[in-house]
Amino acid sequence: MTIKKLTASAPAPGVPFYTPAQDPPAGTALSPGHDVPTLFTPLTLRGLTLQNRFVVSPMCTYSADNGHLTDWHLVHLGAFALRGVALTIVEATAVAPNGRISPEDSGLWQDSQIAPLKRIVDFVHSQGQKIGIQLAHAGRKASTVAPWHVTERGRHEVADADVGGWPKNLVAPSAIAWDNGFPTPNELTVEQIEGVVRSFADAARRAVEAGFDTIEIHGAHGYLISEFLSPITNQRKDHYGGSFTNRTRLLTEVVKAVRNVIPSTMPLFVRISATEWMEHAHSSSSPSDALDSAESWTIPQSKQLALDLADLGVDLLDVSSGGNNPLQKVEAQKQVDIAGEIRAELLKQGKTSLKIGAVGLVYTAERARDAVQLDADGQTAKADLVFVARQFLREPEFVLTTAAKLGVKVQPPIQYHRAPYRL
């Protein structure tokens, strides 16, 4: 009888601690073929290859220490990578102290914030998975308290100086408050806008040093870049306001600045709110395709922006919606379909390099599958990646349970091999 010689587990490469290599990474389809849904097929963006189409969407957790992430974030984010998510994106990370949503937000405006992020990056890489970071500036929606402290909408959401806030140091394209009871922001000067652009570039350099695989620029949800895009919040008379080209200028300058300081192999994402859900507040006689005379940010403008971003070297457009006006009437169930509209426009115009991420009420295996499923022509999917937020909080093993429900055999974490997922 031949006795098989046992060998030690190969270590995960490129990390400063021992853990067994996950080869292939958890969440990889083990029997790839025509019957495997697109959701469990690879996608390559520049030098980044993902083994499935799941992304942990950036989610604020209000738990950082002066912008520095802690071991809480290591466990929180590491849990998703361990359980098969191909790409995890760190929550909105401020490029300036007054760009935080809350005093406890993640930050990357100084070098001391690199090390705790790198610790998280190293763990995610040890699992064979990829990790990104969302760079953001909250604009007029900054200096609020964590949502579990909110007792009354309005003034009780504002973080005053006695709890570490900066209500007198909010900035925006125009001096328009988010809502009644909120501070009026200071209108940014052109020199200050140029400083914001530099802050994004500086934070991107630090993200590269921390080892991130991709960067997402936050241009959604009524935060600073989103405020510039919208004619509701951007009433400037200079070259950053008025026309579509002017209102998109800050975002395009940030994209160029970030693209210029990151490796050519690193993909760049942008998140937008494809609509403000404010069409109900405007005259129905306004032509929906008149970009320069629009009264709010709408889907036709998002389609044009997508075409422009494709030419600037953006690799994925993360399509969300809303967040810039308290009078919005959000129809979240339509968000995946909106992503599909934008993807169809890109394909129609031959802009195949820009991929689309879809978000919104993805809480079942079927919704995740349907968002990215390609038909035989390879073009009719609504999105290329599915971004999932709250369902991962409820169910960190959502990738593995989705695979079980769809009948796809995938690699589990090797340490969990004795506990396969059963329905």
CSV table of C-alpha atoms in Angstrom, one decimal:
chain,number,residue,atom,x,y,z
A,1,MET,CA,0.0,0.0,0.0
A,2,THR,CA,1.3,3.4,-1.0
A,3,ILE,CA,1.0,6.0,1.8
A,4,LYS,CA,0.5,9.5,0.5
A,5,LYS,CA,2.9,11.9,2.0
A,6,LEU,CA,1.3,14.9,3.7
A,7,THR,CA,2.4,18.4,2.9
A,8,ALA,CA,1.9,21.7,4.7
A,9,SER,CA,-0.7,24.1,3.4
A,10,ALA,CA,0.7,26.6,1.0
A,11,PRO,CA,0.7,30.1,2.6
A,12,ALA,CA,-1.3,33.0,1.1
A,13,PRO,CA,1.2,35.0,-0.9
A,14,GLY,CA,2.2,38.6,-0.4
A,15,VAL,CA,0.8,39.1,3.1
A,16,PRO,CA,2.7,39.7,6.4
A,17,PHE,CA,1.1,36.7,8.3
A,18,TYR,CA,0.5,33.0,7.8
A,19,THR,CA,-2.9,31.8,6.6
A,20,PRO,CA,-3.6,29.0,4.1
A,21,ALA,CA,-3.9,30.1,0.5
A,22,GLN,CA,-7.4,30.0,-0.9
A,23,ASP,CA,-6.8,28.5,-4.3
A,24,PRO,CA,-9.1,29.1,-5.9
A,25,PRO,CA,-10.7,31.9,-3.9
A,26,ALA,CA,-14.0,31.2,-2.2
A,27,GLY,CA,-16.9,32.0,-4.5
A,28,THR,CA,-15.3,30.6,-7.6
A,29,ALA,CA,-17.5,28.3,-9.7
A,30,LEU,CA,-15.9,24.8,-9.7
A,31,SER,CA,-17.5,23.5,-12.9
A,32,PRO,CA,-17.6,26.5,-15.2
A,33,GLY,CA,-19.6,26.0,-18.4
A,34,HIS,CA,-22.6,27.3,-20.4
A,35,ASP,CA,-25.0,26.4,-17.6
A,36,VAL,CA,-23.3,28.6,-15.0
A,37,PRO,CA,-25.1,31.9,-14.7
A,38,THR,CA,-23.2,35.1,-15.6
A,39,LEU,CA,-23.2,35.9,-11.8
A,40,PHE,CA,-20.6,33.2,-11.2
A,41,THR,CA,-18.3,34.0,-14.3
A,42,PRO,CA,-15.2,36.1,-14.2
A,43,LEU,CA,-14.9,39.7,-15.2
A,44,THR,CA,-11.7,41.6,-16.0
A,45,LEU,CA,-11.3,45.3,-15.7
A,46,ARG,CA,-7.8,46.4,-16.7
A,47,GLY,CA,-5.4,44.5,-14.5
A,48,LEU,CA,-8.2,43.3,-12.1
A,49,THR,CA,-9.9,40.0,-12.5
A,50,LEU,CA,-12.9,39.0,-10.4
A,51,GLN,CA,-14.0,35.4,-10.1
A,52,ASN,CA,-17.7,36.3,-9.7
A,53,ARG,CA,-19.9,39.4,-10.2
A,54,PHE,CA,-20.6,40.2,-6.5
A,55,VAL,CA,-19.4,43.5,-5.0
A,56,VAL,CA,-19.9,44.7,-1.4
A,57,SER,CA,-21.3,48.2,-1.9
A,58,PRO,CA,-19.7,51.0,0.2
A,59,MET,CA,-21.7,51.3,3.5
A,60,CYS,CA,-21.1,53.9,6.1
A,61,THR,CA,-20.7,52.4,9.6
A,62,TYR,CA,-19.8,55.5,11.7
A,63,SER,CA,-17.1,53.7,13.6
A,64,ALA,CA,-13.7,55.3,12.7
A,65,ASP,CA,-11.3,57.0,15.1
A,66,ASN,CA,-10.5,60.5,13.6
A,67,GLY,CA,-10.7,59.0,10.1
A,68,HIS,CA,-8.7,55.9,11.1
A,69,LEU,CA,-10.3,52.5,10.6
A,70,THR,CA,-10.0,50.0,13.4
A,71,ASP,CA,-10.2,46.2,14.1
A,72,TRP,CA,-13.9,46.5,13.9
A,73,HIS,CA,-13.6,47.3,10.2
A,74,LEU,CA,-11.2,44.5,9.8
A,75,VAL,CA,-13.7,42.0,11.0
A,76,HIS,CA,-16.7,43.7,9.3
A,77,LEU,CA,-15.1,43.9,5.9
A,78,GLY,CA,-13.0,40.7,6.2
A,79,ALA,CA,-16.2,38.6,6.8
A,80,PHE,CA,-17.4,39.3,3.2
A,81,ALA,CA,-14.1,38.5,1.6
A,82,LEU,CA,-13.8,35.3,3.6
A,83,ARG,CA,-17.2,34.2,2.3
A,84,GLY,CA,-16.7,34.6,-1.4
A,85,VAL,CA,-17.2,38.2,-2.4
A,86,ALA,CA,-15.0,39.0,-5.3
A,87,LEU,CA,-14.7,42.7,-4.6
A,88,THR,CA,-15.3,44.5,-1.3
A,89,ILE,CA,-15.4,48.4,-1.3
A,90,VAL,CA,-14.5,50.3,1.8
A,91,GLU,CA,-17.2,52.8,2.9
A,92,ALA,CA,-17.2,56.5,1.8
A,93,THR,CA,-13.7,57.7,2.8
A,94,ALA,CA,-13.3,61.5,3.1
A,95,VAL,CA,-10.6,63.3,1.3
A,96,ALA,CA,-10.7,66.2,3.7
A,97,PRO,CA,-11.7,66.4,7.4
A,98,ASN,CA,-14.8,68.6,6.6
A,99,GLY,CA,-15.7,66.1,3.9
A,100,ARG,CA,-16.8,63.5,6.4
A,101,ILE,CA,-20.5,62.7,6.7
A,102,SER,CA,-20.0,62.2,10.4
A,103,PRO,CA,-17.2,62.7,12.9
A,104,GLU,CA,-16.8,58.9,12.9
A,105,ASP,CA,-16.4,58.5,9.2
A,106,SER,CA,-13.4,56.9,7.4
A,107,GLY,CA,-10.8,59.2,6.1
A,108,LEU,CA,-7.7,59.3,3.9
A,109,TRP,CA,-6.6,62.9,4.1
A,110,GLN,CA,-3.4,62.1,6.0
A,111,ASP,CA,-0.7,59.5,5.9
A,112,SER,CA,-1.4,58.0,9.3
A,113,GLN,CA,-4.7,56.7,7.9
A,114,ILE,CA,-2.8,54.4,5.5
A,115,ALA,CA,-1.6,51.7,7.9
A,116,PRO,CA,-5.0,50.6,9.3
A,117,LEU,CA,-6.4,50.5,5.8
A,118,LYS,CA,-3.4,48.4,4.6
A,119,ARG,CA,-4.1,45.9,7.4
A,120,ILE,CA,-7.6,45.3,6.0
A,121,VAL,CA,-6.3,45.2,2.4
A,122,ASP,CA,-3.8,42.5,3.4
A,123,PHE,CA,-6.4,40.4,5.0
A,124,VAL,CA,-8.7,40.6,2.0
A,125,HIS,CA,-5.8,39.7,-0.3
A,126,SER,CA,-4.9,36.8,2.0
A,127,GLN,CA,-8.3,35.3,1.0
A,128,GLY,CA,-7.6,35.6,-2.7
A,129,GLN,CA,-10.2,38.4,-3.0
A,130,LYS,CA,-10.0,42.1,-4.2
A,131,ILE,CA,-10.7,45.3,-2.3
A,132,GLY,CA,-11.5,48.9,-3.3
A,133,ILE,CA,-12.1,52.2,-1.6
A,134,GLN,CA,-14.7,54.9,-2.3
A,135,LEU,CA,-13.2,58.4,-2.0
A,136,ALA,CA,-15.7,61.1,-1.1
A,137,HIS,CA,-16.5,64.6,0.1
A,138,ALA,CA,-19.9,65.1,1.8
A,139,GLY,CA,-20.3,68.7,0.9
A,140,ARG,CA,-23.4,70.3,2.5
A,141,LYS,CA,-24.4,66.9,3.9
A,142,ALA,CA,-21.4,66.7,6.2
A,143,SER,CA,-21.2,67.1,10.0
A,144,THR,CA,-24.2,64.9,10.9
A,145,VAL,CA,-24.4,62.3,13.7
A,146,ALA,CA,-24.6,58.5,13.2
A,147,PRO,CA,-28.2,57.5,12.4
A,148,TRP,CA,-28.8,55.6,15.6
A,149,HIS,CA,-28.5,59.0,17.4
A,150,VAL,CA,-31.2,60.7,15.4
A,151,THR,CA,-34.4,61.5,17.4
A,152,GLU,CA,-36.0,64.0,15.0
A,153,ARG,CA,-35.4,64.7,11.4
A,154,GLY,CA,-33.6,68.1,10.8
A,155,ARG,CA,-31.7,69.9,13.5
A,156,HIS,CA,-31.2,66.8,15.6
A,157,GLU,CA,-29.2,65.2,12.8
A,158,VAL,CA,-26.5,67.9,12.9
A,159,ALA,CA,-23.3,67.1,14.7
A,160,ASP,CA,-22.4,70.3,16.6
A,161,ALA,CA,-18.9,71.3,17.7
A,162,ASP,CA,-19.5,69.7,21.1
A,163,VAL,CA,-19.7,66.2,19.6
A,164,GLY,CA,-16.8,66.8,17.1
A,165,GLY,CA,-18.8,68.4,14.3
A,166,TRP,CA,-18.1,71.4,12.1
A,167,PRO,CA,-21.5,72.9,11.1
A,168,LYS,CA,-19.9,76.3,10.3
A,169,ASN,CA,-17.4,74.7,7.9
A,170,LEU,CA,-19.7,73.0,5.4
A,171,VAL,CA,-19.0,73.7,1.7
A,172,ALA,CA,-21.0,73.3,-1.4
A,173,PRO,CA,-21.3,74.7,-5.0
A,174,SER,CA,-23.9,77.2,-3.8
A,175,ALA,CA,-25.0,78.4,-0.3
A,176,ILE,CA,-28.1,76.2,-0.2
A,177,ALA,CA,-28.9,74.1,2.9
A,178,TRP,CA,-29.8,70.4,2.6
A,179,ASP,CA,-33.1,71.0,4.4
A,180,ASN,CA,-34.8,73.0,7.1
A,181,GLY,CA,-32.8,72.8,10.4
A,182,PHE,CA,-29.5,72.2,8.6
A,183,PRO,CA,-26.6,74.7,8.4
A,184,THR,CA,-26.2,76.8,5.2
A,185,PRO,CA,-22.9,75.8,3.6
A,186,ASN,CA,-20.3,78.1,2.3
A,187,GLU,CA,-20.0,78.5,-1.4
A,188,LEU,CA,-16.7,77.2,-2.6
A,189,THR,CA,-14.3,79.6,-4.4
A,190,VAL,CA,-12.6,78.5,-7.5
A,191,GLU,CA,-9.4,78.2,-5.6
A,192,GLN,CA,-11.1,76.0,-3.0
A,193,ILE,CA,-12.6,73.8,-5.8
A,194,GLU,CA,-9.1,73.3,-7.1
A,195,GLY,CA,-8.0,72.3,-3.6
A,196,VAL,CA,-10.8,69.7,-3.6
A,197,VAL,CA,-9.5,68.2,-6.8
A,198,ARG,CA,-6.0,68.0,-5.3
A,199,SER,CA,-7.4,66.3,-2.2
A,200,PHE,CA,-9.0,63.5,-4.3
A,201,ALA,CA,-5.7,63.0,-6.0
A,202,ASP,CA,-3.7,63.0,-2.8
A,203,ALA,CA,-6.1,60.5,-1.2
A,204,ALA,CA,-5.8,58.3,-4.4
A,205,ARG,CA,-2.0,58.2,-4.0
A,206,ARG,CA,-2.5,57.0,-0.4
A,207,ALA,CA,-5.0,54.4,-1.5
A,208,VAL,CA,-2.4,53.0,-4.0
A,209,GLU,CA,0.2,53.0,-1.2
A,210,ALA,CA,-2.3,51.0,1.0
A,211,GLY,CA,-2.5,48.4,-1.7
A,212,PHE,CA,-6.1,48.8,-3.0
A,213,ASP,CA,-7.1,47.1,-6.2
A,214,THR,CA,-9.5,49.8,-7.4
A,215,ILE,CA,-10.8,53.3,-6.4
A,216,GLU,CA,-14.3,54.5,-6.7
A,217,ILE,CA,-15.1,58.3,-6.9
A,218,HIS,CA,-18.3,59.1,-5.0
A,219,GLY,CA,-20.4,61.3,-7.3
A,220,ALA,CA,-23.8,60.3,-5.9
A,221,HIS,CA,-26.4,60.7,-3.1
A,222,GLY,CA,-26.3,64.5,-2.8
A,223,TYR,CA,-22.7,64.7,-1.6
A,224,LEU,CA,-20.3,67.3,-3.0
A,225,ILE,CA,-19.8,66.1,-6.6
A,226,SER,CA,-23.4,65.2,-6.9
A,227,GLU,CA,-24.3,68.7,-5.7
A,228,PHE,CA,-22.2,70.2,-8.5
A,229,LEU,CA,-24.0,68.0,-11.1
A,230,SER,CA,-27.5,69.0,-10.1
A,231,PRO,CA,-29.0,72.4,-11.2
A,232,ILE,CA,-31.0,72.3,-8.0
A,233,THR,CA,-28.0,72.7,-5.8
A,234,ASN,CA,-25.5,74.2,-8.3
A,235,GLN,CA,-26.6,77.8,-9.1
A,236,ARG,CA,-23.2,79.1,-9.8
A,237,LYS,CA,-22.6,81.7,-12.6
A,238,ASP,CA,-19.0,80.8,-13.3
A,239,HIS,CA,-17.5,77.9,-15.3
A,240,TYR,CA,-18.5,75.4,-12.7
A,241,GLY,CA,-22.2,76.1,-13.0
A,242,GLY,CA,-25.0,76.5,-15.5
A,243,SER,CA,-24.5,74.3,-18.5
A,244,PHE,CA,-24.1,70.5,-18.5
A,245,THR,CA,-20.5,70.8,-19.3
A,246,ASN,CA,-19.9,73.3,-16.5
A,247,ARG,CA,-21.8,71.3,-13.9
A,248,THR,CA,-19.9,68.1,-14.7
A,249,ARG,CA,-16.5,70.0,-14.7
A,250,LEU,CA,-15.6,69.1,-11.1
A,251,LEU,CA,-16.3,65.4,-11.6
A,252,THR,CA,-14.3,65.3,-14.8
A,253,GLU,CA,-11.4,67.2,-13.2
A,254,VAL,CA,-11.4,64.8,-10.3
A,255,VAL,CA,-11.4,61.8,-12.7
A,256,LYS,CA,-8.5,63.2,-14.6
A,257,ALA,CA,-6.5,64.0,-11.5
A,258,VAL,CA,-7.1,60.5,-9.9
A,259,ARG,CA,-6.5,58.7,-13.2
A,260,ASN,CA,-3.2,60.6,-13.5
A,261,VAL,CA,-1.8,59.3,-10.1
A,262,ILE,CA,-2.9,55.7,-10.1
A,263,PRO,CA,-1.3,52.8,-12.1
A,264,SER,CA,-2.5,52.3,-15.6
A,265,THR,CA,-3.5,48.8,-14.6
A,266,MET,CA,-5.8,49.9,-11.8
A,267,PRO,CA,-9.5,50.3,-12.8
A,268,LEU,CA,-11.3,53.5,-11.8
A,269,PHE,CA,-15.0,53.5,-10.8
A,270,VAL,CA,-17.4,56.4,-10.5
A,271,ARG,CA,-20.7,56.2,-8.5
A,272,ILE,CA,-23.5,58.5,-9.6
A,273,SER,CA,-27.2,59.1,-8.8
A,274,ALA,CA,-28.7,58.5,-12.2
A,275,THR,CA,-31.7,60.5,-11.3
A,276,GLU,CA,-32.6,62.8,-8.4
A,277,TRP,CA,-36.2,61.6,-8.5
A,278,MET,CA,-37.4,65.2,-8.7
A,279,GLU,CA,-39.1,65.1,-12.1
A,280,HIS,CA,-42.4,65.4,-10.3
A,281,ALA,CA,-41.5,68.9,-9.1
A,282,HIS,CA,-40.9,70.3,-12.6
A,283,SER,CA,-43.1,71.2,-15.6
A,284,SER,CA,-43.8,68.2,-17.9
A,285,SER,CA,-43.3,70.5,-20.9
A,286,SER,CA,-39.5,70.7,-20.3
A,287,PRO,CA,-37.7,68.6,-22.9
A,288,SER,CA,-36.1,65.6,-21.1
A,289,ASP,CA,-33.2,65.6,-23.5
A,290,ALA,CA,-32.3,69.3,-23.2
A,291,LEU,CA,-29.3,68.8,-21.0
A,292,ASP,CA,-28.4,72.4,-20.5
A,293,SER,CA,-31.9,73.5,-19.6
A,294,ALA,CA,-32.7,70.6,-17.2
A,295,GLU,CA,-34.3,71.5,-13.9
A,296,SER,CA,-32.8,68.5,-12.1
A,297,TRP,CA,-30.3,65.7,-12.7
A,298,THR,CA,-32.1,63.1,-14.9
A,299,ILE,CA,-31.4,59.9,-16.7
A,300,PRO,CA,-30.7,61.5,-20.1
A,301,GLN,CA,-27.9,63.5,-18.5
A,302,SER,CA,-26.5,60.4,-16.8
A,303,LYS,CA,-26.4,58.7,-20.2
A,304,GLN,CA,-24.4,61.6,-21.6
A,305,LEU,CA,-22.1,61.6,-18.6
A,306,ALA,CA,-21.5,57.9,-19.0
A,307,LEU,CA,-20.4,58.5,-22.6
A,308,ASP,CA,-18.0,61.3,-21.4
A,309,LEU,CA,-16.6,59.2,-18.6
A,310,ALA,CA,-15.8,56.3,-20.9
A,311,ASP,CA,-13.6,58.7,-22.9
A,312,LEU,CA,-11.8,59.8,-19.7
A,313,GLY,CA,-10.6,56.3,-18.7
A,314,VAL,CA,-13.3,55.4,-16.2
A,315,ASP,CA,-13.8,51.6,-16.2
A,316,LEU,CA,-17.1,51.2,-14.4
A,317,LEU,CA,-20.1,53.4,-13.6
A,318,ASP,CA,-21.8,52.4,-10.4
A,319,VAL,CA,-25.4,53.4,-11.0
A,320,SER,CA,-27.4,54.5,-7.9
A,321,SER,CA,-30.0,57.3,-7.5
A,322,GLY,CA,-31.4,60.0,-5.3
A,323,GLY,CA,-30.1,61.6,-2.2
A,324,ASN,CA,-29.9,65.3,-3.2
A,325,ASN,CA,-33.3,66.6,-2.2
A,326,PRO,CA,-35.6,65.8,0.8
A,327,LEU,CA,-38.6,66.1,-1.6
A,328,GLN,CA,-37.4,63.2,-3.8
A,329,LYS,CA,-39.8,60.4,-4.6
A,330,VAL,CA,-37.5,57.4,-4.9
A,331,GLU,CA,-38.6,54.2,-6.7
A,332,ALA,CA,-35.7,52.0,-5.7
A,333,GLN,CA,-37.1,49.0,-7.5
A,334,LYS,CA,-36.4,50.7,-10.8
A,335,GLN,CA,-32.7,51.3,-10.1
A,336,VAL,CA,-31.4,48.1,-11.8
A,337,ASP,CA,-33.5,48.9,-14.9
A,338,ILE,CA,-32.0,52.4,-15.0
A,339,ALA,CA,-28.6,50.9,-15.0
A,340,GLY,CA,-29.7,48.7,-17.9
A,341,GLU,CA,-30.8,51.8,-19.8
A,342,ILE,CA,-27.4,53.4,-19.4
A,343,ARG,CA,-25.6,50.2,-20.3
A,344,ALA,CA,-27.7,49.9,-23.5
A,345,GLU,CA,-26.9,53.5,-24.5
A,346,LEU,CA,-23.1,52.8,-24.0
A,347,LEU,CA,-23.4,49.7,-26.2
A,348,LYS,CA,-25.4,51.6,-28.8
A,349,GLN,CA,-22.7,54.2,-29.0
A,350,GLY,CA,-19.9,51.6,-29.1
A,351,LYS,CA,-18.5,52.5,-25.7
A,352,THR,CA,-17.8,48.9,-24.6
A,353,SER,CA,-14.9,49.8,-22.3
A,354,LEU,CA,-17.2,51.3,-19.6
A,355,LYS,CA,-18.9,48.6,-17.6
A,356,ILE,CA,-22.0,49.1,-15.4
A,357,GLY,CA,-22.7,48.3,-11.8
A,358,ALA,CA,-26.3,47.9,-10.6
A,359,VAL,CA,-27.6,48.5,-7.1
A,360,GLY,CA,-31.0,48.6,-5.4
A,361,LEU,CA,-33.1,46.0,-3.4
A,362,VAL,CA,-30.8,43.1,-4.4
A,363,TYR,CA,-31.8,40.8,-1.6
A,364,THR,CA,-32.5,37.4,-3.3
A,365,ALA,CA,-30.5,35.1,-5.4
A,366,GLU,CA,-32.8,35.6,-8.3
A,367,ARG,CA,-32.5,39.4,-8.3
A,368,ALA,CA,-28.7,39.1,-8.1
A,369,ARG,CA,-28.6,36.7,-11.0
A,370,ASP,CA,-31.0,38.6,-13.2
A,371,ALA,CA,-29.1,41.9,-12.8
A,372,VAL,CA,-26.1,40.6,-14.7
A,373,GLN,CA,-27.4,37.7,-16.7
A,374,LEU,CA,-26.2,37.8,-20.3
A,375,ASP,CA,-28.2,36.3,-23.1
A,376,ALA,CA,-26.8,34.5,-26.1
A,377,ASP,CA,-25.8,37.7,-27.8
A,378,GLY,CA,-23.7,38.7,-24.8
A,379,GLN,CA,-25.2,42.2,-24.6
A,380,THR,CA,-28.6,42.2,-23.0
A,381,ALA,CA,-27.6,42.2,-19.3
A,382,LYS,CA,-28.6,45.2,-17.3
A,383,ALA,CA,-25.2,45.4,-15.6
A,384,ASP,CA,-21.8,43.8,-15.5
A,385,LEU,CA,-21.5,43.7,-11.7
A,386,VAL,CA,-24.1,43.7,-8.9
A,387,PHE,CA,-23.4,45.9,-5.9
A,388,VAL,CA,-25.1,44.6,-2.7
A,389,ALA,CA,-25.3,46.5,0.6
A,390,ARG,CA,-27.8,45.6,3.3
A,391,GLN,CA,-28.3,42.0,2.3
A,392,PHE,CA,-24.7,41.4,3.1
A,393,LEU,CA,-25.3,42.9,6.6
A,394,ARG,CA,-28.1,40.4,7.0
A,395,GLU,CA,-26.4,37.5,5.4
A,396,PRO,CA,-22.5,37.8,5.1
A,397,GLU,CA,-22.5,34.5,3.3
A,398,PHE,CA,-24.9,35.7,0.5
A,399,VAL,CA,-22.5,34.6,-2.2
A,400,LEU,CA,-22.5,31.1,-1.0
A,401,THR,CA,-26.2,30.8,-0.3
A,402,THR,CA,-26.9,32.3,-3.7
A,403,ALA,CA,-24.8,29.7,-5.3
A,404,ALA,CA,-26.6,27.0,-3.4
A,405,LYS,CA,-30.0,28.3,-4.4
A,406,LEU,CA,-29.0,28.6,-8.1
A,407,GLY,CA,-27.4,25.1,-8.2
A,408,VAL,CA,-23.9,26.4,-8.8
A,409,LYS,CA,-21.1,24.5,-7.1
A,410,VAL,CA,-18.5,27.0,-5.8
A,411,GLN,CA,-15.4,26.9,-3.7
A,412,PRO,CA,-16.0,27.5,0.0
A,413,PRO,CA,-13.4,28.9,2.4
A,414,ILE,CA,-11.1,25.9,2.8
A,415,GLN,CA,-11.3,26.1,6.6
A,416,TYR,CA,-15.1,25.7,6.4
A,417,HIS,CA,-15.0,22.6,4.1
A,418,ARG,CA,-16.9,20.4,6.7
A,419,ALA,CA,-19.8,22.8,6.7
A,420,PRO,CA,-21.2,23.0,3.1
A,421,TYR,CA,-24.2,25.3,2.6
A,422,ARG,CA,-27.5,23.5,2.5
A,423,LEU,CA,-30.9,24.9,1.6
